[in-house]
Coordinates of N, CA and C in Angstrom, one line a residue:
M14 N 143.6 36.9 125.6 CA 145.0 37.3 125.7 C 145.9 36.6 124.7
S15 N 145.6 35.3 124.7 CA 146.5 34.4 123.8 C 146.3 34.8 122.4
G16 N 145.1 35.1 122.0 CA 144.8 35.5 120.6 C 145.6 36.7 120.2
H17 N 145.5 37.7 121.1 CA 146.2 39.0 120.9 C 147.7 38.7 120.8
S18 N 148.2 37.9 121.8 CA 149.7 37.7 121.8 C 150.2 37.0 120.5
K19 N 149.4 36.0 120.1 CA 149.8 35.3 118.8 C 149.8 36.2 117.6
W20 N 148.8 37.1 117.6 CA 148.7 38.0 116.5 C 149.8 39.0 116.5
A21 N 150.1 39.5 117.7 CA 151.2 40.5 117.9 C 152.5 40.0 117.5
T22 N 152.8 38.8 118.0 CA 154.2 38.2 117.7 C 154.3 37.9 116.2
T23 N 153.2 37.5 115.6 CA 153.3 37.2 114.1 C 153.5 38.5 113.4
K24 N 152.8 39.6 113.8 CA 152.9 40.9 113.2 C 154.4 41.3 113.2
H25 N 155.0 41.2 114.4 CA 156.4 41.6 114.5 C 157.3 40.9 113.6
K26 N 157.1 39.6 113.4 CA 158.0 38.8 112.5 C 157.8 39.2 111.1
K27 N 156.5 39.5 110.7 CA 156.2 39.9 109.4 C 156.8 41.3 109.1
A28 N 156.7 42.2 110.1 CA 157.1 43.6 110.0 C 158.6 43.7 109.7
A29 N 159.4 42.7 110.2 CA 160.8 42.8 110.0 C 161.2 42.4 108.6
L30 N 160.2 41.8 107.9 CA 160.5 41.3 106.5 C 159.8 42.1 105.4
D31 N 158.9 42.9 105.8 CA 158.1 43.6 104.7 C 158.3 45.1 104.7
A32 N 157.4 45.8 104.0 CA 157.6 47.2 103.8 C 157.6 48.1 105.1
K33 N 157.1 47.5 106.2 CA 157.1 48.2 107.4 C 158.4 48.2 108.2
R34 N 159.4 47.6 107.6 CA 160.7 47.4 108.2 C 161.3 48.7 108.7
G35 N 161.3 49.8 107.9 CA 161.8 51.1 108.3 C 161.1 51.7 109.5
K36 N 159.7 51.5 109.5 CA 158.9 52.1 110.6 C 159.2 51.3 111.9
L37 N 159.4 50.0 111.8 CA 159.8 49.2 113.0 C 161.1 49.6 113.5
F38 N 162.1 49.8 112.6 CA 163.4 50.2 113.0 C 163.4 51.5 113.8
A39 N 162.6 52.5 113.3 CA 162.5 53.8 113.9 C 162.0 53.7 115.3
K40 N 161.0 52.8 115.5 CA 160.4 52.6 116.9 C 161.4 51.9 117.8
L41 N 162.1 51.0 117.3 CA 163.1 50.3 118.1 C 164.3 51.2 118.5
I42 N 164.7 52.0 117.6 CA 165.8 53.0 117.9 C 165.3 54.1 118.9
K43 N 164.0 54.5 118.8 CA 163.5 55.4 119.7 C 163.5 54.8 121.1
N44 N 163.2 53.5 121.2 CA 163.2 52.8 122.5 C 164.6 52.9 123.1
I45 N 165.6 52.7 122.3 CA 167.0 52.7 122.8 C 167.4 54.1 123.3
E46 N 167.0 55.1 122.5 CA 167.3 56.5 122.9 C 166.7 56.9 124.2
V47 N 165.4 56.5 124.4 CA 164.7 56.9 125.6 C 165.3 56.1 126.8
A48 N 165.6 54.8 126.6 CA 166.2 54.0 127.7 C 167.5 54.5 128.1
A49 N 168.4 54.9 127.1 CA 169.7 55.5 127.5 C 169.6 56.8 128.2
R50 N 168.6 57.6 127.8 CA 168.4 58.9 128.5 C 167.9 58.7 130.0
T51 N 167.0 57.7 130.1 CA 166.4 57.5 131.4 C 167.4 56.8 132.4
G52 N 168.1 55.8 131.9 CA 168.9 55.0 132.9 C 170.4 55.0 132.6
G53 N 170.8 55.8 131.6 CA 172.3 55.9 131.3 C 172.6 55.1 130.1
P54 N 173.8 55.4 129.5 CA 174.1 54.8 128.2 C 174.8 53.4 128.3
D55 N 175.1 52.9 129.5 CA 175.8 51.6 129.7 C 174.7 50.5 129.8
P56 N 174.6 49.7 128.8 CA 173.6 48.6 128.9 C 173.9 47.6 130.0
D57 N 175.1 47.4 130.4 CA 175.4 46.5 131.5 C 174.8 47.0 132.8
A58 N 174.7 48.3 132.9 CA 174.1 48.9 134.2 C 172.7 49.4 134.0
N59 N 172.1 49.2 132.8 CA 170.8 49.7 132.5 C 170.0 48.6 131.8
P60 N 169.3 47.7 132.6 CA 168.6 46.6 132.0 C 167.6 46.9 130.9
T61 N 167.0 48.1 131.0 CA 166.0 48.5 130.0 C 166.7 48.8 128.7
L62 N 167.8 49.4 128.8 CA 168.6 49.7 127.6 C 169.1 48.3 127.0
F63 N 169.6 47.5 127.8 CA 170.1 46.1 127.4 C 169.0 45.4 126.6
D64 N 167.8 45.4 127.1 CA 166.7 44.7 126.4 C 166.3 45.4 125.1
A65 N 166.3 46.8 125.1 CA 166.0 47.5 123.9 C 167.0 47.3 122.8
I66 N 168.3 47.2 123.2 CA 169.3 46.9 122.2 C 169.2 45.5 121.7
F67 N 168.9 44.6 122.6 CA 168.8 43.2 122.2 C 167.7 43.0 121.2
K68 N 166.5 43.6 121.5 CA 165.4 43.5 120.6 C 165.7 44.1 119.2
A69 N 166.4 45.2 119.2 CA 166.7 45.8 118.0 C 167.6 44.9 117.1
K70 N 168.6 44.3 117.8 CA 169.5 43.4 117.1 C 168.8 42.2 116.6
K71 N 167.8 41.7 117.3 CA 167.0 40.5 116.9 C 166.2 40.9 115.7
N72 N 165.9 42.1 115.5 CA 165.1 42.6 114.4 C 166.0 43.2 113.3
S73 N 167.3 42.9 113.3 CA 168.2 43.2 112.3 C 168.5 44.7 112.1
V74 N 168.2 45.5 113.2 CA 168.6 46.9 113.1 C 170.1 47.0 113.0
P75 N 170.7 47.8 112.1 CA 172.2 47.9 111.9 C 172.8 48.4 113.2
N76 N 174.0 47.8 113.5 CA 174.7 48.2 114.8 C 175.1 49.6 114.8
D77 N 175.4 50.3 113.7 CA 175.7 51.7 113.7 C 174.5 52.5 114.2
N78 N 173.3 52.2 113.7 CA 172.1 52.9 114.1 C 171.9 52.7 115.6
I79 N 172.1 51.5 116.1 CA 171.9 51.2 117.5 C 172.9 52.0 118.4
E80 N 174.1 52.1 117.9 CA 175.1 52.8 118.7 C 174.9 54.3 118.7
R81 N 174.5 54.8 117.6 CA 174.2 56.3 117.5 C 173.0 56.6 118.5
A82 N 172.0 55.8 118.5 CA 170.8 56.0 119.3 C 171.2 56.0 120.8
R83 N 172.1 55.0 121.1 CA 172.5 54.9 122.5 C 173.3 56.1 122.9
K84 N 174.2 56.6 122.1 CA 175.0 57.8 122.4 C 174.1 59.1 122.5
R85 N 173.2 59.2 121.5 CA 172.3 60.3 121.6 C 171.5 60.4 122.9
G86 N 170.9 59.2 123.2 CA 170.1 59.2 124.4 C 170.9 59.4 125.7
G87 N 172.2 58.9 125.7 CA 173.0 59.1 126.9 C 173.8 60.4 126.9
G88 N 173.5 61.3 126.0 CA 174.2 62.6 126.0 C 175.6 62.5 125.5
L89 N 176.0 61.4 124.9 CA 177.4 61.3 124.4 C 177.5 61.8 123.0
E90 N 176.4 62.2 122.4 CA 176.4 62.7 121.0 C 175.2 63.6 120.8
A91 N 175.3 64.6 120.1 CA 174.2 65.6 119.9 C 173.1 65.0 119.1
G92 N 171.9 65.6 119.2 CA 170.8 65.3 118.3 C 169.7 64.5 118.8
G93 N 169.7 64.2 120.1 CA 168.6 63.5 120.7 C 167.3 64.4 120.8
A94 N 166.1 63.8 120.6 CA 164.9 64.5 120.6 C 164.3 64.4 122.1
D95 N 163.4 65.3 122.4 CA 162.7 65.3 123.7 C 161.5 64.4 123.6
W96 N 161.7 63.1 123.7 CA 160.6 62.2 123.6 C 159.8 62.2 124.9
Q97 N 158.5 62.2 124.8 CA 157.5 62.1 125.9 C 156.6 60.9 125.7
T98 N 156.4 60.2 126.8 CA 155.5 59.1 126.8 C 154.1 59.5 127.2
I99 N 153.1 59.2 126.3 CA 151.7 59.6 126.6 C 150.9 58.3 126.3
M100 N 150.0 58.0 127.2 CA 149.1 56.9 127.1 C 147.6 57.3 126.8
Y101 N 147.1 56.9 125.7 CA 145.7 57.1 125.4 C 144.9 55.9 125.6
E102 N 143.6 56.1 125.9 CA 142.7 54.9 126.1 C 141.6 55.1 125.1
G103 N 141.1 53.9 124.6 CA 140.0 54.0 123.7 C 139.3 52.7 123.5
Y104 N 138.3 52.6 122.6 CA 137.6 51.4 122.3 C 137.7 51.1 120.8
A105 N 137.8 49.9 120.5 CA 137.8 49.4 119.1 C 136.4 48.8 118.8
P106 N 136.0 48.5 117.6 CA 134.7 47.9 117.3 C 134.5 46.6 118.2
G107 N 133.3 46.4 118.5 CA 133.0 45.2 119.3 C 133.2 45.4 120.8
G108 N 133.5 46.6 121.3 CA 133.7 46.9 122.7 C 135.1 46.5 123.2
V109 N 136.0 46.3 122.2 CA 137.4 45.9 122.6 C 138.1 47.1 123.2
A110 N 138.7 46.9 124.4 CA 139.4 48.0 125.0 C 140.8 48.1 124.4
V111 N 141.3 49.4 124.3 CA 142.6 49.6 123.6 C 143.4 50.6 124.5
L112 N 144.7 50.3 124.7 CA 145.6 51.2 125.3 C 146.6 51.6 124.2
I113 N 146.9 52.8 124.0 CA 147.8 53.3 123.0 C 148.9 54.1 123.6
E114 N 150.1 53.5 123.5 CA 151.3 54.1 124.1 C 152.1 54.9 123.1
C115 N 152.2 56.2 123.3 CA 152.9 57.0 122.3 C 154.2 57.5 122.9
L116 N 155.2 57.6 122.0 CA 156.5 58.2 122.3 C 156.7 59.3 121.3
T117 N 156.5 60.5 121.7 CA 156.5 61.6 120.7 C 157.2 62.9 121.2
D118 N 157.6 63.7 120.2 CA 158.1 65.0 120.5 C 157.1 66.1 120.2
N119 N 155.9 65.7 119.9 CA 154.8 66.6 119.6 C 153.5 66.1 120.0
R120 N 153.0 66.5 121.2 CA 151.8 65.9 121.9 C 150.6 66.2 121.0
N121 N 150.5 67.4 120.4 CA 149.3 67.7 119.6 C 149.2 66.8 118.4
R122 N 150.3 66.5 117.7 CA 150.3 65.7 116.6 C 149.9 64.3 117.0
A123 N 150.5 63.8 118.0 CA 150.2 62.4 118.5 C 148.7 62.3 118.8
A124 N 148.1 63.2 119.5 CA 146.7 63.2 119.9 C 145.8 63.2 118.7
S125 N 146.2 64.0 117.7 CA 145.4 64.1 116.5 C 145.4 62.8 115.7
E126 N 146.6 62.2 115.5 CA 146.8 61.0 114.8 C 146.1 59.8 115.4
V127 N 146.1 59.7 116.7 CA 145.4 58.7 117.5 C 143.9 58.8 117.3
R128 N 143.4 60.0 117.4 CA 142.0 60.3 117.3 C 141.5 59.9 115.9
V129 N 142.2 60.3 114.9 CA 141.8 60.1 113.5 C 141.8 58.6 113.2
A130 N 142.9 57.9 113.7 CA 143.0 56.4 113.4 C 141.8 55.7 114.1
L131 N 141.4 56.1 115.3 CA 140.3 55.5 116.0 C 139.0 55.7 115.3
T132 N 138.7 57.0 115.0 CA 137.4 57.4 114.5 C 137.2 56.9 113.0
R133 N 138.2 56.8 112.2 CA 138.1 56.3 110.9 C 137.9 54.8 110.8
N134 N 138.2 54.1 111.9 CA 138.1 52.7 111.9 C 137.1 52.1 112.9
G135 N 136.1 52.9 113.2 CA 135.1 52.4 114.0 C 135.3 52.4 115.5
G136 N 136.4 53.1 115.9 CA 136.7 53.2 117.3 C 136.4 54.6 117.9
S137 N 136.8 54.8 119.2 CA 136.6 56.1 119.8 C 137.6 56.2 121.0
L138 N 137.9 57.5 121.3 CA 138.7 57.8 122.4 C 137.9 57.6 123.7
A139 N 138.5 57.2 124.8 CA 137.9 57.0 126.0 C 138.5 57.9 127.1
D140 N 137.8 58.2 128.2 CA 138.3 59.1 129.2 C 139.4 58.3 130.0
P141 N 140.4 59.1 130.5 CA 141.5 58.4 131.2 C 141.0 57.6 132.4
G142 N 141.4 56.4 132.5 CA 141.0 55.5 133.6 C 139.9 54.6 133.2
S143 N 139.2 54.8 132.1 CA 138.0 54.0 131.8 C 138.4 52.7 131.1
V144 N 139.6 52.6 130.7 CA 140.1 51.4 130.0 C 141.3 50.7 130.7
S145 N 142.1 51.6 131.2 CA 143.4 51.1 131.8 C 143.2 50.1 132.9
Y146 N 142.1 50.2 133.7 CA 141.9 49.2 134.8 C 141.7 47.8 134.3
M147 N 141.5 47.6 133.0 CA 141.3 46.2 132.5 C 142.7 45.6 132.1
F148 N 143.8 46.3 132.4 CA 145.1 45.8 132.0 C 146.0 45.9 133.2
N149 N 147.0 44.9 133.3 CA 148.0 44.9 134.3 C 149.4 45.0 133.6
R150 N 150.3 45.8 134.1 CA 151.7 45.8 133.5 C 152.4 44.6 134.0
K151 N 152.9 43.9 133.0 CA 153.6 42.6 133.3 C 155.0 42.6 132.5
G152 N 155.9 41.7 133.0 CA 157.1 41.4 132.2 C 156.8 40.3 131.2
V153 N 157.1 40.5 130.0 CA 156.9 39.5 129.0 C 158.1 39.1 128.2
V154 N 158.5 37.9 128.2 CA 159.6 37.4 127.4 C 159.1 36.4 126.3
I155 N 159.5 36.6 125.1 CA 159.1 35.8 124.0 C 160.2 34.8 123.7
V156 N 160.0 33.5 123.8 CA 161.0 32.5 123.5 C 160.6 31.7 122.3
P157 N 161.4 31.7 121.2 CA 161.1 31.0 120.0 C 161.2 29.5 120.3
K158 N 160.4 28.7 119.7 CA 160.5 27.2 119.9 C 161.7 26.7 119.2
Q159 N 162.4 25.8 119.9 CA 163.7 25.2 119.3 C 163.6 23.7 119.6
D160 N 164.5 23.0 118.9 CA 164.5 21.6 119.0 C 164.8 21.2 120.5
G161 N 163.9 20.3 121.0 CA 164.2 19.8 122.4 C 163.6 20.8 123.5
L162 N 163.1 21.9 123.1 CA 162.6 22.9 124.1 C 161.1 22.8 124.1
D163 N 160.6 22.4 125.3 CA 159.1 22.4 125.5 C 158.7 23.3 126.6
E164 N 157.4 23.4 126.9 CA 156.9 24.3 127.8 C 157.4 24.1 129.2
D165 N 157.5 22.8 129.6 CA 158.0 22.4 131.0 C 159.4 22.8 131.2
T166 N 160.2 22.7 130.1 CA 161.6 23.1 130.2 C 161.8 24.6 130.5
V167 N 161.0 25.3 129.7 CA 161.0 26.8 129.9 C 160.6 27.2 131.3
L168 N 159.5 26.6 131.7 CA 158.9 26.9 133.0 C 159.9 26.6 134.2
M169 N 160.5 25.4 134.1 CA 161.5 25.0 135.1 C 162.7 26.0 135.2
A170 N 163.0 26.6 134.0 CA 164.2 27.5 134.0 C 163.8 28.8 134.6
V171 N 162.6 29.2 134.6 CA 162.2 30.6 135.0 C 161.4 30.7 136.3
L172 N 160.9 29.5 136.8 CA 160.0 29.5 137.9 C 160.6 30.2 139.2
E173 N 161.8 29.9 139.5 CA 162.4 30.4 140.8 C 162.7 31.9 140.6
A174 N 162.8 32.4 139.3 CA 163.2 33.8 139.1 C 161.9 34.7 139.1
G175 N 160.7 34.1 139.3 CA 159.6 34.9 139.5 C 158.5 34.8 138.4
A176 N 158.7 33.9 137.4 CA 157.8 33.8 136.3 C 156.4 33.3 136.9
E177 N 155.3 33.8 136.3 CA 154.0 33.4 136.8 C 153.4 32.3 135.9
E178 N 153.7 32.4 134.6 CA 153.1 31.4 133.7 C 153.9 31.4 132.4
V179 N 153.8 30.3 131.7 CA 154.4 30.1 130.3 C 153.3 29.7 129.4
N180 N 153.0 30.5 128.4 CA 151.9 30.2 127.4 C 152.5 29.8 126.1
D181 N 151.9 28.8 125.5 CA 152.3 28.3 124.1 C 151.6 29.2 123.1
L182 N 152.3 29.9 122.3 CA 151.8 30.8 121.2 C 151.8 30.2 119.9
G183 N 152.2 28.9 119.8 CA 152.3 28.2 118.5 C 153.7 28.0 118.0
D184 N 154.4 29.1 117.6 CA 155.8 29.0 117.2 C 156.7 29.6 118.2
S185 N 156.2 30.0 119.4 CA 157.0 30.6 120.5 C 156.3 30.4 121.8
F186 N 157.0 30.6 122.9 CA 156.5 30.6 124.2 C 156.5 32.0 124.8
E187 N 155.5 32.3 125.5 CA 155.4 33.6 126.2 C 155.5 33.4 127.7
V188 N 156.6 34.0 128.3 CA 156.9 33.9 129.7 C 156.4 35.2 130.3
V189 N 155.4 35.1 131.3 CA 154.8 36.2 131.9 C 155.3 36.3 133.4
S190 N 155.6 37.5 133.8 CA 156.0 37.7 135.2 C 155.5 39.1 135.7
E191 N 155.7 39.4 136.9 CA 155.5 40.8 137.4 C 156.6 41.6 136.6
A192 N 156.2 42.9 136.4 CA 157.2 43.7 135.6 C 158.5 43.8 136.4
G193 N 158.5 43.8 137.7 CA 159.7 43.9 138.5 C 160.6 42.7 138.4
D194 N 160.0 41.6 138.0 CA 160.8 40.3 137.9 C 161.3 40.1 136.4
L195 N 161.1 41.0 135.5 CA 161.5 40.8 134.1 C 163.0 40.5 134.0
V196 N 163.8 41.3 134.6 CA 165.3 41.1 134.5 C 165.7 39.7 135.1
P197 N 165.3 39.3 136.3 CA 165.6 38.0 136.8 C 165.2 36.9 135.9
V198 N 164.0 37.0 135.3 CA 163.4 36.0 134.4 C 164.3 35.9 133.2
R199 N 164.6 37.0 132.6 CA 165.4 37.1 131.4 C 166.8 36.5 131.7
K200 N 167.4 36.8 132.8 CA 168.7 36.3 133.2 C 168.6 34.8 133.4
A201 N 167.5 34.3 134.0 CA 167.4 32.8 134.2 C 167.4 32.1 132.9
L202 N 166.7 32.6 131.8 CA 166.7 32.0 130.5 C 168.2 32.0 129.9
Q203 N 168.9 33.1 130.1 CA 170.2 33.2 129.6 C 171.1 32.2 130.3
D204 N 171.0 32.1 131.6 CA 171.8 31.1 132.4 C 171.5 29.7 132.0
A205 N 170.2 29.4 131.5 CA 169.9 28.1 131.1 C 170.2 27.8 129.6
G206 N 170.8 28.8 129.0 CA 171.1 28.7 127.6 C 170.0 28.7 126.6
I207 N 168.9 29.3 127.0 CA 167.6 29.3 126.2 C 167.6 30.7 125.5
D208 N 167.5 30.6 124.2 CA 167.4 31.8 123.4 C 166.1 32.5 123.5
Y209 N 166.0 33.8 123.4 CA 164.7 34.5 123.4 C 164.7 35.6 122.4
D210 N 163.6 36.1 122.0 CA 163.5 37.1 121.0 C 163.3 38.5 121.6
S211 N 162.6 38.6 122.7 CA 162.5 40.0 123.3 C 162.1 39.8 124.8
A212 N 162.4 40.8 125.6 CA 162.1 40.9 127.0 C 161.7 42.3 127.3
E213 N 160.4 42.6 127.6 CA 160.0 44.0 127.8 C 158.7 44.0 128.7
S214 N 158.5 45.2 129.3 CA 157.3 45.4 130.0 C 156.1 45.5 129.0
S215 N 155.0 45.0 129.4 CA 153.8 45.0 128.5 C 152.6 45.2 129.3
F216 N 151.5 45.6 128.7 CA 150.2 45.6 129.3 C 149.3 44.4 128.9
L217 N 149.0 43.5 129.8 CA 148.2 42.3 129.5 C 146.8 42.5 130.0
P218 N 145.8 42.1 129.3 CA 144.4 42.3 129.7 C 144.0 41.3 130.8
T219 N 143.2 41.8 131.7 CA 142.7 40.9 132.8 C 141.4 40.2 132.4
M220 N 140.8 40.7 131.3 CA 139.6 40.1 130.7 C 139.6 40.3 129.2
S221 N 139.0 39.4 128.5 CA 139.1 39.5 127.0 C 137.8 39.4 126.3
V222 N 137.7 40.0 125.1 CA 136.5 40.0 124.3 C 136.7 39.1 123.1
P223 N 136.0 37.9 123.1 CA 136.2 37.0 121.9 C 135.6 37.6 120.6
L224 N 136.4 37.4 119.5 CA 136.0 38.0 118.2 C 135.8 36.9 117.2
D225 N 134.8 37.1 116.4 CA 134.7 36.2 115.2 C 135.5 36.8 114.0
E226 N 135.4 36.2 112.9 CA 136.3 36.6 111.8 C 136.0 38.0 111.4
E227 N 134.8 38.4 111.3 CA 134.4 39.8 110.9 C 134.9 40.8 111.9
G228 N 134.6 40.5 113.2 CA 135.1 41.4 114.2 C 136.6 41.5 114.3
A229 N 137.3 40.4 114.1 CA 138.7 40.4 114.1 C 139.3 41.3 113.0
K230 N 138.7 41.2 111.8 CA 139.1 42.1 110.7 C 139.1 43.5 111.1
K231 N 138.0 43.9 111.7 CA 137.8 45.3 112.0 C 138.8 45.8 113.1
V232 N 139.0 45.0 114.1 CA 139.9 45.3 115.1 C 141.4 45.4 114.6
F233 N 141.7 44.4 113.8 CA 143.1 44.3 113.2 C 143.3 45.6 112.4
R234 N 142.3 46.0 111.6 CA 142.4 47.2 110.8 C 142.7 48.4 111.6
L235 N 142.0 48.5 112.7 CA 142.2 49.7 113.6 C 143.6 49.7 114.2
V236 N 144.0 48.5 114.7 CA 145.3 48.4 115.4 C 146.4 48.8 114.4
E237 N 146.3 48.3 113.1 CA 147.3 48.6 112.1 C 147.3 50.1 111.8
A238 N 146.1 50.7 111.8 CA 146.1 52.1 111.5 C 146.8 52.9 112.6
L239 N 146.6 52.5 113.8 CA 147.3 53.1 114.9 C 148.8 52.9 114.8
E240 N 149.2 51.7 114.5 CA 150.6 51.4 114.5 C 151.3 52.1 113.3
D241 N 150.5 52.5 112.3 CA 151.1 53.3 111.2 C 151.6 54.7 111.6
S242 N 151.1 55.2 112.7 CA 151.6 56.5 113.2 C 153.0 56.4 113.8
D243 N 153.9 57.3 113.4 CA 155.2 57.3 113.9 C 155.3 57.5 115.4
D244 N 154.2 58.2 115.9 CA 154.2 58.6 117.3 C 153.7 57.4 118.2
V245 N 153.0 56.4 117.6 CA 152.5 55.3 118.4 C 153.6 54.2 118.5
Q246 N 153.9 53.9 119.8 CA 155.0 52.9 120.0 C 154.4 51.5 120.2
N247 N 153.3 51.4 121.0 CA 152.7 50.1 121.3 C 151.2 50.3 121.3
V248 N 150.5 49.2 120.9 CA 149.1 49.2 121.0 C 148.7 47.9 121.8
Y249 N 148.0 48.0 122.9 CA 147.5 46.8 123.6 C 146.0 46.8 123.6
A250 N 145.5 45.6 123.4 CA 144.0 45.4 123.3 C 143.6 44.1 123.9
N251 N 142.3 44.1 124.4 CA 141.9 42.9 125.1 C 141.0 42.0 124.3
F252 N 141.3 41.8 123.0 CA 140.6 40.9 122.2 C 141.2 39.5 122.3
D253 N 140.3 38.5 122.0 CA 140.8 37.1 122.0 C 140.3 36.5 120.7
V254 N 141.2 36.0 119.9 CA 140.8 35.4 118.6 C 141.3 34.0 118.5
S255 N 140.4 33.1 118.2 CA 140.7 31.6 118.2 C 141.8 31.3 117.1
D256 N 142.4 30.2 117.3 CA 143.4 29.8 116.3 C 142.8 29.6 114.9
A257 N 141.6 29.1 114.9 CA 140.9 28.9 113.6 C 140.7 30.2 112.9
V258 N 140.2 31.2 113.6 CA 140.0 32.5 113.0 C 141.3 33.1 112.5
L259 N 142.3 33.0 113.4 CA 143.7 33.5 113.0 C 144.2 32.9 111.7
E260 N 144.0 31.6 111.6 CA 144.4 30.8 110.5 C 143.7 31.3 109.2
R261 N 142.4 31.5 109.3 CA 141.6 31.9 108.2 C 142.0 33.3 107.7
L262 N 142.4 34.2 108.7 CA 142.8 35.5 108.3 C 144.2 35.6 107.9
G263 N 145.0 34.5 108.1 CA 146.4 34.6 107.8 C 147.2 35.5 108.7
A264 N 146.6 35.7 109.9 CA 147.2 36.6 111.0 C 147.4 38.0 110.4
E265 N 146.6 38.5 109.6 CA 146.7 39.8 109.0 C 145.7 40.8 109.6

């Protein structure tokens, strides 16, 4: 789990700075639109929308884009798409389990792109239920490391709010809770004056597959191919890669 988390957070930081910026923006805006449609356009009354907007701002999405997405999703402005959430299950090389969360307005296109990305990179689609049992939905808050902030300080701030554990990811902390405790945990960090980068529901593996350098390259290549699809919103996998291997690969 830790290897996957470190790789994922590094990827997000790189994505905000490189050629994938536009693709990342599109996915963050889609999250806002869907959150506003599901729970209403007021972020103060819709915690999911609040978190989606917060994450978009943290990744430098322009405020105008955020506001238009909020209004489209909330029915205050025309032009919103009929986004559907679809979850695919599959395997990556080395027997790594993969959950692929799509947000799409075209189910056939999404299915085709997921299948192609998997098969071209040594993976395969799996039957529904054959992979998902290896993951639990959790609340995950990413807290960047700051001067004077250590693991114990973060843990003390969130423990009574329902946090289960705090993991050191190298340049950030990962606060894990039950999905239903995500908002109280996020608010506890805010009340303690602790900055955070994102707060969202995620699928964390209950068991992990250790990968060597060659195995990690293959799995990373497959995950990147999936993430290149506009329909794929999130990719979750149960690989574990050591710090040494991550360092050698440059987290790519």
